[in-house]
PDB file of C-alpha atoms in Angstrom:
ATOM      1  CA  MET A   1       0.000   0.000   0.000  1.00  0.00           C
ATOM      2  CA  THR A   2       1.108   3.563  -0.618  1.00  0.00           C
ATOM      3  CA  PRO A   3       0.343   6.531   1.650  1.00  0.00           C
ATOM      4  CA  ASP A   4      -2.997   8.143   0.930  1.00  0.00           C
ATOM      5  CA  PHE A   5      -1.904  11.774   1.039  1.00  0.00           C
ATOM      6  CA  ALA A   6      -5.138  12.992  -0.522  1.00  0.00           C
ATOM      7  CA  GLU A   7      -7.155  11.464   2.315  1.00  0.00           C
ATOM      8  CA  ALA A   8      -4.712  12.769   4.943  1.00  0.00           C
ATOM      9  CA  LYS A   9      -5.142  16.309   3.595  1.00  0.00           C
ATOM     10  CA  ALA A  10      -8.890  15.869   3.288  1.00  0.00           C
ATOM     11  CA  ALA A  11      -9.172  14.632   6.895  1.00  0.00           C
ATOM     12  CA  ALA A  12      -7.200  17.629   8.184  1.00  0.00           C
ATOM     13  CA  THR A  13      -9.307  20.012   6.114  1.00  0.00           C
ATOM     14  CA  ARG A  14     -12.533  18.448   7.394  1.00  0.00           C
ATOM     15  CA  LEU A  15     -11.321  18.839  10.971  1.00  0.00           C
ATOM     16  CA  LEU A  16     -10.560  22.517  10.372  1.00  0.00           C
ATOM     17  CA  LEU A  17     -13.930  23.070   8.732  1.00  0.00           C
ATOM     18  CA  ALA A  18     -15.609  21.689  11.862  1.00  0.00           C
ATOM     19  CA  GLN A  19     -14.035  24.423  14.029  1.00  0.00           C
ATOM     20  CA  HIS A  20     -14.801  28.031  14.784  1.00  0.00           C
ATOM     21  CA  LEU A  21     -11.373  29.506  14.198  1.00  0.00           C
ATOM     22  CA  TYR A  22     -10.372  33.024  15.094  1.00  0.00           C
ATOM     23  CA  SER A  23      -6.664  32.611  14.453  1.00  0.00           C
ATOM     24  CA  LEU A  24      -4.435  30.795  11.986  1.00  0.00           C
ATOM     25  CA  ARG A  25      -2.076  29.868  14.802  1.00  0.00           C
ATOM     26  CA  ILE A  26      -3.754  26.535  15.464  1.00  0.00           C
ATOM     27  CA  ASP A  27      -3.583  25.150  18.984  1.00  0.00           C
ATOM     28  CA  VAL A  28      -4.258  21.462  18.418  1.00  0.00           C
ATOM     29  CA  THR A  29      -5.225  20.909  22.063  1.00  0.00           C
ATOM     30  CA  LYS A  30      -8.041  23.464  21.784  1.00  0.00           C
ATOM     31  CA  LEU A  31      -9.786  22.003  18.737  1.00  0.00           C
ATOM     32  CA  ARG A  32     -13.092  20.163  19.005  1.00  0.00           C
ATOM     33  CA  TYR A  33     -12.921  16.467  18.192  1.00  0.00           C
ATOM     34  CA  GLU A  34     -15.481  13.738  17.651  1.00  0.00           C
ATOM     35  CA  GLN A  35     -13.237  11.346  19.596  1.00  0.00           C
ATOM     36  CA  ASN A  36     -12.365  11.418  23.308  1.00  0.00           C
ATOM     37  CA  ILE A  37      -8.853  12.818  23.159  1.00  0.00           C
ATOM     38  CA  ILE A  38      -6.800  13.716  26.228  1.00  0.00           C
ATOM     39  CA  PHE A  39      -3.675  15.800  25.633  1.00  0.00           C
ATOM     40  CA  ASP A  40      -1.091  15.661  28.364  1.00  0.00           C
ATOM     41  CA  SER A  41       2.657  15.628  28.895  1.00  0.00           C
ATOM     42  CA  MET A  42       4.469  12.385  29.534  1.00  0.00           C
ATOM     43  CA  GLN A  43       5.919  14.001  32.630  1.00  0.00           C
ATOM     44  CA  HIS A  44       2.431  14.587  34.047  1.00  0.00           C
ATOM     45  CA  PHE A  45       1.455  11.028  33.153  1.00  0.00           C
ATOM     46  CA  CYS A  46       4.474   9.834  35.151  1.00  0.00           C
ATOM     47  CA  LEU A  47       3.576  12.117  38.046  1.00  0.00           C
ATOM     48  CA  LEU A  48       0.022  10.777  38.290  1.00  0.00           C
ATOM     49  CA  THR A  49       1.047   7.146  37.969  1.00  0.00           C
ATOM     50  CA  ARG A  50       4.170   7.346  40.149  1.00  0.00           C
ATOM     51  CA  THR A  51       6.362   6.002  37.398  1.00  0.00           C
ATOM     52  CA  THR A  52       9.268   7.325  35.345  1.00  0.00           C
ATOM     53  CA  LEU A  53       9.882   7.957  31.686  1.00  0.00           C
ATOM     54  CA  ALA A  54      12.850   5.574  31.785  1.00  0.00           C
ATOM     55  CA  VAL A  55      10.579   2.749  32.948  1.00  0.00           C
ATOM     56  CA  LEU A  56       7.884   3.515  30.376  1.00  0.00           C
ATOM     57  CA  SER A  57      10.310   3.741  27.467  1.00  0.00           C
ATOM     58  CA  ASP A  58      12.372   0.740  28.628  1.00  0.00           C
ATOM     59  CA  GLY A  59      15.538   2.666  27.867  1.00  0.00           C
ATOM     60  CA  SER A  60      14.607   3.267  24.211  1.00  0.00           C
ATOM     61  CA  ASP A  61      14.112   6.655  22.564  1.00  0.00           C
ATOM     62  CA  CYS A  62      10.843   5.720  20.880  1.00  0.00           C
ATOM     63  CA  LEU A  63       8.864   8.013  23.196  1.00  0.00           C
ATOM     64  CA  ARG A  64      11.245  10.939  22.680  1.00  0.00           C
ATOM     65  CA  ASP A  65       8.735  13.193  20.908  1.00  0.00           C
ATOM     66  CA  GLY A  66       5.462  11.744  22.070  1.00  0.00           C
ATOM     67  CA  CYS A  67       3.048   8.899  21.626  1.00  0.00           C
ATOM     68  CA  THR A  68      -0.636   8.047  21.485  1.00  0.00           C
ATOM     69  CA  LEU A  69      -2.309   5.445  23.667  1.00  0.00           C
ATOM     70  CA  ILE A  70      -5.649   3.991  22.646  1.00  0.00           C
ATOM     71  CA  ARG A  71      -7.677   2.418  25.392  1.00  0.00           C
ATOM     72  CA  ARG A  72     -11.226   1.093  25.429  1.00  0.00           C
ATOM     73  CA  ARG A  73     -12.869   1.685  28.783  1.00  0.00           C
ATOM     74  CA  GLY A  74     -16.504   1.257  29.647  1.00  0.00           C
ATOM     75  CA  GLY A  75     -17.465   0.872  26.001  1.00  0.00           C
ATOM     76  CA  GLU A  76     -15.761   4.127  25.066  1.00  0.00           C
ATOM     77  CA  LEU A  77     -12.507   4.638  23.210  1.00  0.00           C
ATOM     78  CA  PHE A  78     -10.037   7.027  24.794  1.00  0.00           C
ATOM     79  CA  TYR A  79      -7.103   8.480  22.917  1.00  0.00           C
ATOM     80  CA  ILE A  80      -4.339   9.788  25.151  1.00  0.00           C
ATOM     81  CA  VAL A  81      -1.828  11.940  23.317  1.00  0.00           C
ATOM     82  CA  LEU A  82       1.324  12.336  25.367  1.00  0.00           C
ATOM     83  CA  TYR A  83       4.038  14.803  24.432  1.00  0.00           C
ATOM     84  CA  ASN A  84       7.439  15.499  25.875  1.00  0.00           C
ATOM     85  CA  ALA A  85       7.249  18.702  27.938  1.00  0.00           C
ATOM     86  CA  ASP A  86      11.030  19.016  27.680  1.00  0.00           C
ATOM     87  CA  ILE A  87      10.583  20.082  24.059  1.00  0.00           C
ATOM     88  CA  SER A  88      10.538  23.834  24.495  1.00  0.00           C
ATOM     89  CA  SER A  89       9.839  24.727  20.853  1.00  0.00           C
ATOM     90  CA  ARG A  90       6.104  25.397  20.590  1.00  0.00           C
ATOM     91  CA  GLY A  91       6.247  24.874  16.843  1.00  0.00           C
ATOM     92  CA  ARG A  92       7.846  21.468  17.152  1.00  0.00           C
ATOM     93  CA  ARG A  93       5.494  20.419  19.904  1.00  0.00           C
ATOM     94  CA  GLY A  94       2.522  21.653  17.887  1.00  0.00           C
ATOM     95  CA  PHE A  95       3.632  19.530  14.950  1.00  0.00           C
ATOM     96  CA  THR A  96       4.070  16.474  17.177  1.00  0.00           C
ATOM     97  CA  LEU A  97       0.543  16.877  18.558  1.00  0.00           C
ATOM     98  CA  ALA A  98      -0.922  17.448  15.095  1.00  0.00           C
ATOM     99  CA  HIS A  99       0.945  14.349  13.894  1.00  0.00           C
ATOM    100  CA  GLU A 100      -0.565  12.243  16.690  1.00  0.00           C
ATOM    101  CA  VAL A 101      -4.043  13.631  15.947  1.00  0.00           C
ATOM    102  CA  GLY A 102      -3.393  12.598  12.358  1.00  0.00           C
ATOM    103  CA  HIS A 103      -2.981   8.986  13.473  1.00  0.00           C
ATOM    104  CA  ILE A 104      -6.286   9.212  15.340  1.00  0.00           C
ATOM    105  CA  CYS A 105      -8.265  10.884  12.563  1.00  0.00           C
ATOM    106  CA  MET A 106      -6.852   8.483   9.964  1.00  0.00           C
ATOM    107  CA  GLY A 107      -7.805   5.484  12.125  1.00  0.00           C
ATOM    108  CA  HIS A 108      -4.265   4.137  12.294  1.00  0.00           C
ATOM    109  CA  ALA A 109      -3.781   1.045  14.423  1.00  0.00           C
ATOM    110  CA  GLN A 110      -0.013   0.857  13.945  1.00  0.00           C
ATOM    111  CA  ASP A 111       2.835   3.265  13.384  1.00  0.00           C
ATOM    112  CA  GLY A 112       4.786   2.116  10.341  1.00  0.00           C
ATOM    113  CA  ASP A 113       6.381   4.225   7.610  1.00  0.00           C
ATOM    114  CA  LEU A 114       3.128   4.515   5.682  1.00  0.00           C
ATOM    115  CA  GLN A 115       1.191   5.755   8.707  1.00  0.00           C
ATOM    116  CA  GLU A 116       4.042   8.134   9.610  1.00  0.00           C
ATOM    117  CA  GLN A 117       3.933   9.736   6.186  1.00  0.00           C
ATOM    118  CA  GLU A 118       0.167  10.106   6.299  1.00  0.00           C
ATOM    119  CA  ALA A 119       0.285  11.609   9.799  1.00  0.00           C
ATOM    120  CA  ASN A 120       2.987  14.072   8.728  1.00  0.00           C
ATOM    121  CA  CYS A 121       0.919  15.100   5.713  1.00  0.00           C
ATOM    122  CA  PHE A 122      -2.135  15.524   7.953  1.00  0.00           C
ATOM    123  CA  ALA A 123      -0.162  17.659  10.432  1.00  0.00           C
ATOM    124  CA  ALA A 124       1.243  19.906   7.698  1.00  0.00           C
ATOM    125  CA  GLN A 125      -2.218  20.531   6.281  1.00  0.00           C
ATOM    126  CA  LEU A 126      -3.782  21.055   9.715  1.00  0.00           C
ATOM    127  CA  LEU A 127      -1.234  23.649  10.819  1.00  0.00           C
ATOM    128  CA  ALA A 128      -0.702  25.435   7.523  1.00  0.00           C
ATOM    129  CA  PRO A 129      -3.503  24.569   5.075  1.00  0.00           C
ATOM    130  CA  GLY A 130      -2.244  24.439   1.501  1.00  0.00           C
ATOM    131  CA  ALA A 131      -4.954  26.724   0.136  1.00  0.00           C
ATOM    132  CA  LEU A 132      -4.128  29.398   2.724  1.00  0.00           C
ATOM    133  CA  VAL A 133      -0.394  29.111   2.117  1.00  0.00           C
ATOM    134  CA  GLY A 134      -1.102  29.481  -1.596  1.00  0.00           C
ATOM    135  CA  GLU A 135      -3.274  32.528  -0.979  1.00  0.00           C
ATOM    136  CA  LEU A 136      -0.598  34.063   1.242  1.00  0.00           C
ATOM    137  CA  ALA A 137       1.937  33.585  -1.559  1.00  0.00           C
ATOM    138  CA  ARG A 138      -0.493  35.068  -4.091  1.00  0.00           C
ATOM    139  CA  ARG A 139      -1.151  38.151  -1.998  1.00  0.00           C
ATOM    140  CA  ALA A 140       2.473  38.788  -1.160  1.00  0.00           C
ATOM    141  CA  ARG A 141       4.330  41.156  -3.416  1.00  0.00           C
ATOM    142  CA  TYR A 142       7.541  39.308  -2.744  1.00  0.00           C
ATOM    143  CA  PRO A 143       8.546  35.649  -2.620  1.00  0.00           C
ATOM    144  CA  ILE A 144       7.433  34.420   0.782  1.00  0.00           C
ATOM    145  CA  GLY A 145       9.890  32.527   2.951  1.00  0.00           C
ATOM    146  CA  ALA A 146       9.773  30.065   5.795  1.00  0.00           C
ATOM    147  CA  CYS A 147       9.848  32.924   8.314  1.00  0.00           C
ATOM    148  CA  ASP A 148       6.567  34.271   6.872  1.00  0.00           C
ATOM    149  CA  LEU A 149       4.878  30.906   7.401  1.00  0.00           C
ATOM    150  CA  GLN A 150       6.344  30.723  10.903  1.00  0.00           C
ATOM    151  CA  ALA A 151       4.915  34.156  11.698  1.00  0.00           C
ATOM    152  CA  VAL A 152       1.463  33.558  10.229  1.00  0.00           C
ATOM    153  CA  PHE A 153       0.866  29.915  11.189  1.00  0.00           C
ATOM    154  CA  ALA A 154       3.199  29.570  14.222  1.00  0.00           C
ATOM    155  CA  VAL A 155       4.794  26.424  12.793  1.00  0.00           C
ATOM    156  CA  SER A 156       8.352  25.250  13.331  1.00  0.00           C
ATOM    157  CA  ARG A 157      11.109  26.263  10.922  1.00  0.00           C
ATOM    158  CA  GLN A 158      11.331  22.721   9.575  1.00  0.00           C
ATOM    159  CA  ALA A 159       7.570  22.490   9.027  1.00  0.00           C
ATOM    160  CA  ALA A 160       7.564  25.892   7.300  1.00  0.00           C
ATOM    161  CA  GLU A 161      10.360  24.882   4.942  1.00  0.00           C
ATOM    162  CA  ASN A 162       8.612  21.623   4.094  1.00  0.00           C
ATOM    163  CA  ARG A 163       5.398  23.525   3.426  1.00  0.00           C
ATOM    164  CA  LEU A 164       7.155  25.944   1.079  1.00  0.00           C
ATOM    165  CA  PHE A 165       8.545  22.981  -0.805  1.00  0.00           C
ATOM    166  CA  ASP A 166       5.011  21.575  -1.089  1.00  0.00           C
ATOM    167  CA  LEU A 167       3.929  24.881  -2.579  1.00  0.00           C
ATOM    168  CA  THR A 168       6.161  24.272  -5.603  1.00  0.00           C
ATOM    169  CA  ARG A 169       4.164  21.177  -6.547  1.00  0.00           C
ATOM    170  CA  ARG A 170       0.786  22.367  -5.417  1.00  0.00           C
ATOM    171  CA  GLN A 171      -2.279  20.669  -6.792  1.00  0.00           C
ATOM    172  CA  ARG A 172      -5.694  22.074  -7.521  1.00  0.00           C
ATOM    173  CA  PRO A 173      -7.524  22.856  -4.253  1.00  0.00           C
ATOM    174  CA  THR A 174     -10.430  20.576  -3.397  1.00  0.00           C
ATOM    175  CA  PRO A 175     -13.925  22.007  -2.764  1.00  0.00           C
ATOM    176  CA  ASP A 176     -13.340  21.619   0.989  1.00  0.00           C
ATOM    177  CA  GLU A 177     -10.056  23.526   0.728  1.00  0.00           C
ATOM    178  CA  LEU A 178     -11.788  26.302  -1.190  1.00  0.00           C
ATOM    179  CA  ALA A 179     -14.473  26.452   1.499  1.00  0.00           C
ATOM    180  CA  LEU A 180     -11.770  26.693   4.145  1.00  0.00           C
ATOM    181  CA  LEU A 181     -10.022  29.430   2.215  1.00  0.00           C
ATOM    182  CA  GLN A 182     -13.251  31.367   1.890  1.00  0.00           C
ATOM    183  CA  ARG A 183     -13.865  31.072   5.614  1.00  0.00           C
ATOM    184  CA  LEU A 184     -10.365  31.920   6.826  1.00  0.00           C
ATOM    185  CA  ALA A 185      -8.869  34.176   4.160  1.00  0.00           C
ATOM    186  CA  HIS A 186      -9.721  37.269   6.213  1.00  0.00           C
ATOM    187  CA  LEU A 187      -7.274  36.090   8.871  1.00  0.00           C
ATOM    188  CA  LEU A 188      -4.359  36.282   6.434  1.00  0.00           C
ATOM    189  CA  PRO A 189      -2.219  39.424   6.510  1.00  0.00           C
ATOM    190  CA  ASP A 190      -2.312  41.662   3.431  1.00  0.00           C
ATOM    191  CA  CYS A 191       1.396  41.167   2.913  1.00  0.00           C
ATOM    192  CA  GLU A 192       2.110  44.421   1.155  1.00  0.00           C
ATOM    193  CA  GLU A 193       5.276  44.365   3.196  1.00  0.00           C
ATOM    194  CA  PRO A 194       7.154  41.257   4.261  1.00  0.00           C
ATOM    195  CA  VAL A 195       5.491  39.713   7.305  1.00  0.00           C
ATOM    196  CA  VAL A 196       8.867  39.467   8.968  1.00  0.00           C
ATOM    197  CA  ASN A 197      11.785  41.742   8.272  1.00  0.00           C
ATOM    198  CA  ILE A 198      14.983  39.782   8.448  1.00  0.00           C
TER     199      ILE A 198
ATOM    200  CA  MET B   1      -5.863 -11.313   1.834  1.00  0.00           C
ATOM    201  CA  LEU B   2      -8.088  -8.233   2.052  1.00  0.00           C
ATOM    202  CA  SER B   3     -10.731  -9.756  -0.186  1.00  0.00           C
ATOM    203  CA  GLU B   4     -10.843 -12.987   1.837  1.00  0.00           C
ATOM    204  CA  ARG B   5     -11.002 -11.145   5.147  1.00  0.00           C
ATOM    205  CA  LEU B   6     -13.860  -8.978   3.931  1.00  0.00           C
ATOM    206  CA  LYS B   7     -15.821 -11.973   2.768  1.00  0.00           C
ATOM    207  CA  THR B   8     -15.104 -13.952   5.959  1.00  0.00           C
ATOM    208  CA  ILE B   9     -16.095 -11.270   8.412  1.00  0.00           C
ATOM    209  CA  ARG B  10     -19.221 -10.364   6.434  1.00  0.00           C
ATOM    210  CA  LYS B  11     -20.397 -13.980   6.411  1.00  0.00           C
ATOM    211  CA  LYS B  12     -19.535 -14.416  10.104  1.00  0.00           C
ATOM    212  CA  ARG B  13     -21.725 -11.444  10.886  1.00  0.00           C
ATOM    213  CA  GLY B  14     -24.490 -12.748   8.641  1.00  0.00           C
ATOM    214  CA  ILE B  15     -24.573  -9.605   6.528  1.00  0.00           C
ATOM    215  CA  THR B  16     -25.344  -9.498   2.822  1.00  0.00           C
ATOM    216  CA  GLN B  17     -23.296  -7.721   0.175  1.00  0.00           C
ATOM    217  CA  GLU B  18     -26.302  -5.478  -0.448  1.00  0.00           C
ATOM    218  CA  GLU B  19     -26.285  -4.311   3.159  1.00  0.00           C
ATOM    219  CA  VAL B  20     -22.590  -3.477   3.113  1.00  0.00           C
ATOM    220  CA  SER B  21     -22.790  -1.740  -0.249  1.00  0.00           C
ATOM    221  CA  GLY B  22     -25.838   0.172   1.006  1.00  0.00           C
ATOM    222  CA  PHE B  23     -23.831   1.347   4.003  1.00  0.00           C
ATOM    223  CA  LEU B  24     -20.935   2.373   1.782  1.00  0.00           C
ATOM    224  CA  GLU B  25     -23.338   4.011  -0.685  1.00  0.00           C
ATOM    225  CA  VAL B  26     -21.796   2.138  -3.603  1.00  0.00           C
ATOM    226  CA  LYS B  27     -23.221  -0.389  -6.057  1.00  0.00           C
ATOM    227  CA  ARG B  28     -23.306  -4.010  -4.914  1.00  0.00           C
ATOM    228  CA  GLN B  29     -21.017  -4.875  -7.839  1.00  0.00           C
ATOM    229  CA  THR B  30     -18.444  -2.392  -6.567  1.00  0.00           C
ATOM    230  CA  TYR B  31     -18.370  -4.009  -3.148  1.00  0.00           C
ATOM    231  CA  GLY B  32     -18.460  -7.465  -4.737  1.00  0.00           C
ATOM    232  CA  ALA B  33     -15.315  -6.546  -6.644  1.00  0.00           C
ATOM    233  CA  TYR B  34     -13.569  -5.853  -3.310  1.00  0.00           C
ATOM    234  CA  GLU B  35     -14.463  -9.347  -2.097  1.00  0.00           C
ATOM    235  CA  ARG B  36     -13.322 -10.937  -5.343  1.00  0.00           C
ATOM    236  CA  GLY B  37     -10.038  -9.027  -5.203  1.00  0.00           C
ATOM    237  CA  VAL B  38     -10.771  -7.381  -8.541  1.00  0.00           C
ATOM    238  CA  SER B  39     -10.435  -3.919  -7.013  1.00  0.00           C
ATOM    239  CA  THR B  40      -9.247  -2.498  -3.705  1.00  0.00           C
ATOM    240  CA  PRO B  41     -11.112   0.023  -1.561  1.00  0.00           C
ATOM    241  CA  ASP B  42      -9.340   3.313  -0.884  1.00  0.00           C
ATOM    242  CA  SER B  43      -8.261   4.086   2.664  1.00  0.00           C
ATOM    243  CA  ARG B  44     -11.379   6.102   3.445  1.00  0.00           C
ATOM    244  CA  THR B  45     -13.643   3.267   2.366  1.00  0.00           C
ATOM    245  CA  LEU B  46     -11.455   0.822   4.258  1.00  0.00           C
ATOM    246  CA  LYS B  47     -11.894   2.914   7.407  1.00  0.00           C
ATOM    247  CA  LYS B  48     -15.659   2.906   6.893  1.00  0.00           C
ATOM    248  CA  LEU B  49     -15.602  -0.865   6.470  1.00  0.00           C
ATOM    249  CA  ALA B  50     -13.507  -1.250   9.626  1.00  0.00           C
ATOM    250  CA  ASP B  51     -15.971   0.895  11.582  1.00  0.00           C
ATOM    251  CA  TYR B  52     -18.909  -1.006  10.092  1.00  0.00           C
ATOM    252  CA  PHE B  53     -17.537  -4.393  11.111  1.00  0.00           C
ATOM    253  CA  GLY B  54     -16.120  -3.099  14.394  1.00  0.00           C
ATOM    254  CA  VAL B  55     -12.504  -3.996  13.651  1.00  0.00           C
ATOM    255  CA  SER B  56      -9.320  -2.041  12.976  1.00  0.00           C
ATOM    256  CA  THR B  57      -8.227  -1.506   9.384  1.00  0.00           C
ATOM    257  CA  GLU B  58      -5.203  -3.687  10.159  1.00  0.00           C
ATOM    258  CA  TYR B  59      -7.560  -6.612  10.672  1.00  0.00           C
ATOM    259  CA  PHE B  60      -8.083  -6.841   6.924  1.00  0.00           C
ATOM    260  CA  PHE B  61      -4.391  -7.381   6.305  1.00  0.00           C
ATOM    261  CA  ARG B  62      -3.762 -10.040   8.923  1.00  0.00           C
ATOM    262  CA  GLU B  63      -3.787 -13.801   8.397  1.00  0.00           C
ATOM    263  CA  GLU B  64      -6.665 -15.749   9.889  1.00  0.00           C
ATOM    264  CA  GLY B  65      -5.725 -16.581  13.472  1.00  0.00           C
ATOM    265  CA  ASP B  66      -3.504 -13.536  13.970  1.00  0.00           C
ATOM    266  CA  VAL B  67      -4.535 -11.329  16.833  1.00  0.00           C
ATOM    267  CA  PRO B  68      -6.191  -8.243  15.388  1.00  0.00           C
ATOM    268  CA  ALA B  69      -5.153  -4.854  16.783  1.00  0.00           C
ATOM    269  CA  VAL B  70      -8.575  -3.557  17.785  1.00  0.00           C
ATOM    270  CA  VAL B  71     -11.588  -5.808  17.598  1.00  0.00           C
ATOM    271  CA  GLN B  72     -14.871  -6.061  19.390  1.00  0.00           C
ATOM    272  CA  ASN B  73     -13.949  -8.906  21.727  1.00  0.00           C
ATOM    273  CA  LYS B  74     -11.675  -9.473  24.703  1.00  0.00           C
ATOM    274  CA  GLU B  75      -8.695  -8.322  22.698  1.00  0.00           C
ATOM    275  CA  GLU B  76     -10.199  -4.868  22.388  1.00  0.00           C
ATOM    276  CA  GLU B  77      -9.214  -4.280  26.012  1.00  0.00           C
ATOM    277  CA  ARG B  78      -5.584  -4.482  24.941  1.00  0.00           C
ATOM    278  CA  LEU B  79      -3.890  -1.118  24.992  1.00  0.00           C
ATOM    279  CA  LEU B  80      -2.703   0.156  21.646  1.00  0.00           C
ATOM    280  CA  LEU B  81       0.457   2.235  21.473  1.00  0.00           C
ATOM    281  CA  LEU B  82       1.404   4.456  18.553  1.00  0.00           C
ATOM    282  CA  ALA B  83       4.862   5.957  18.864  1.00  0.00           C
ATOM    283  CA  ARG B  84       7.380   7.195  16.379  1.00  0.00           C
ATOM    284  CA  ARG B  85      10.137   4.674  15.792  1.00  0.00           C
ATOM    285  CA  ALA B  86       8.286   2.093  17.900  1.00  0.00           C
ATOM    286  CA  GLU B  87       8.209  -0.159  14.853  1.00  0.00           C
ATOM    287  CA  ALA B  88      11.995  -0.066  14.768  1.00  0.00           C
ATOM    288  CA  ILE B  89      12.585  -1.474  18.242  1.00  0.00           C
ATOM    289  CA  PRO B  90      12.632  -5.230  18.916  1.00  0.00           C
ATOM    290  CA  PRO B  91       9.191  -6.790  19.483  1.00  0.00           C
ATOM    291  CA  SER B  92      10.153  -7.940  22.989  1.00  0.00           C
ATOM    292  CA  GLN B  93      11.104  -4.398  24.007  1.00  0.00           C
ATOM    293  CA  ARG B  94       7.965  -3.014  22.416  1.00  0.00           C
ATOM    294  CA  GLU B  95       5.970  -5.540  24.430  1.00  0.00           C
ATOM    295  CA  ARG B  96       7.657  -4.384  27.670  1.00  0.00           C
ATOM    296  CA  ILE B  97       6.805  -0.750  26.861  1.00  0.00           C
ATOM    297  CA  ILE B  98       3.161  -1.619  26.197  1.00  0.00           C
ATOM    298  CA  ASN B  99       3.058  -3.635  29.429  1.00  0.00           C
ATOM    299  CA  ALA B 100       4.478  -0.666  31.367  1.00  0.00           C
ATOM    300  CA  PHE B 101       1.698   1.535  30.004  1.00  0.00           C
ATOM    301  CA  GLU B 102      -0.864  -1.239  30.573  1.00  0.00           C
ATOM    302  CA  GLN B 103       0.008  -1.295  34.253  1.00  0.00           C
ATOM    303  CA  ASN B 104      -0.494   2.437  34.612  1.00  0.00           C
ATOM    304  CA  ILE B 105      -3.123   3.470  32.109  1.00  0.00           C
ATOM    305  CA  ASP B 106      -6.167   2.695  34.248  1.00  0.00           C
ATOM    306  CA  LEU B 107      -4.701   4.563  37.223  1.00  0.00           C
ATOM    307  CA  TYR B 108      -4.068   7.511  34.925  1.00  0.00           C
ATOM    308  CA  LEU B 109      -7.557   7.473  33.395  1.00  0.00           C
ATOM    309  CA  GLU B 110      -9.055   7.143  36.864  1.00  0.00           C
ATOM    310  CA  ALA B 111      -7.225  10.274  37.925  1.00  0.00           C
ATOM    311  CA  MET B 112      -8.094  12.188  34.765  1.00  0.00           C
ATOM    312  CA  LEU B 113     -11.754  11.174  34.532  1.00  0.00           C
ATOM    313  CA  THR B 114     -12.810  11.715  38.133  1.00  0.00           C
ATOM    314  CA  PRO B 115     -15.192  14.652  38.843  1.00  0.00           C
ATOM    315  CA  GLU B 116     -12.255  16.971  39.386  1.00  0.00           C
ATOM    316  CA  LYS B 117     -10.757  16.002  36.030  1.00  0.00           C
ATOM    317  CA  ARG B 118     -11.011  19.561  34.848  1.00  0.00           C
ATOM    318  CA  GLY B 119      -8.705  20.515  37.672  1.00  0.00           C
ATOM    319  CA  ARG B 120      -6.350  17.723  36.689  1.00  0.00           C
ATOM    320  CA  LYS B 121      -6.289  18.870  33.110  1.00  0.00           C
ATOM    321  CA  LYS B 122      -5.652  22.429  34.210  1.00  0.00           C
ATOM    322  CA  LYS B 123      -2.861  21.206  36.452  1.00  0.00           C
ATOM    323  CA  ALA B 124      -1.424  19.309  33.498  1.00  0.00           C
ATOM    324  CA  GLN B 125      -1.182  22.550  31.573  1.00  0.00           C
ATOM    325  CA  GLN B 126       0.330  24.362  34.549  1.00  0.00           C
ATOM    326  CA  TYR B 127       2.856  21.574  35.018  1.00  0.00           C
ATOM    327  CA  ASP B 128       3.736  21.878  31.395  1.00  0.00           C
ATOM    328  CA  ALA B 129       4.197  25.644  31.594  1.00  0.00           C
TER     329      ALA B 129
END
């Protein structure tokens, strides 16, 4: 099987369309979800359960960024998204959380390469929707850079650079993306001047 | 494998192809083609099928007798862990990590879902800050 990037983007767009957004700086923990999702730090998990990260990770680094636990309890499914509070970069943490939400929204039951790629695609679209990035580039009277995306969407440098690269091979926006653009375009800056002066 | 699994679980549940295709809002022939292996459902359809039958999407790609990841039986109580690079570590170590979470997850949920859970969640944010 190959990653279904179209569905990953569509799922992220649908999630955004289900929100009442007043800012393009998406806080993944504040969105409304159909599923029961608990966002917490691994450190707080350890505090509540009187355990340590070293015990949970068994000495490996597989929990370094974060993880998602799926537990059925009392007939309900609970998704617990744990992130590493030691990661001080808000952009990086935001991407990690969006990535984990991607796994949940895509119904992943394992975390292989295929699911990783889909979750990354989902996160990129959730935090900086392609149609809005395209519109930002169209409005700007200069070639936009990663710093502009960082300023407008509050994403990490790496995520911004990846998004700019995506822009070069952009496909036709879907009807949902156009609807999202119509709803959120007023939140974009006019960009007559560079968003960020370097 | 997918086609066989679809056919098997549908028959086990005593559901007709018409009922499944009706749920998917596709023609019966389209769904029939999935069961014959002539065509493959896309991931969105696969997710709908998994939800419909109450299994995980991974179920469709496992051999008969393998333990499915999330199914509507005793195995559904098994904790599922999704973590970056978790696929790269040895299965025995992965099992130990899942067991460590298994031992603590109910205690954690108990703490988070009690009446003062809002306070807990707020504390979580404060702890983080």
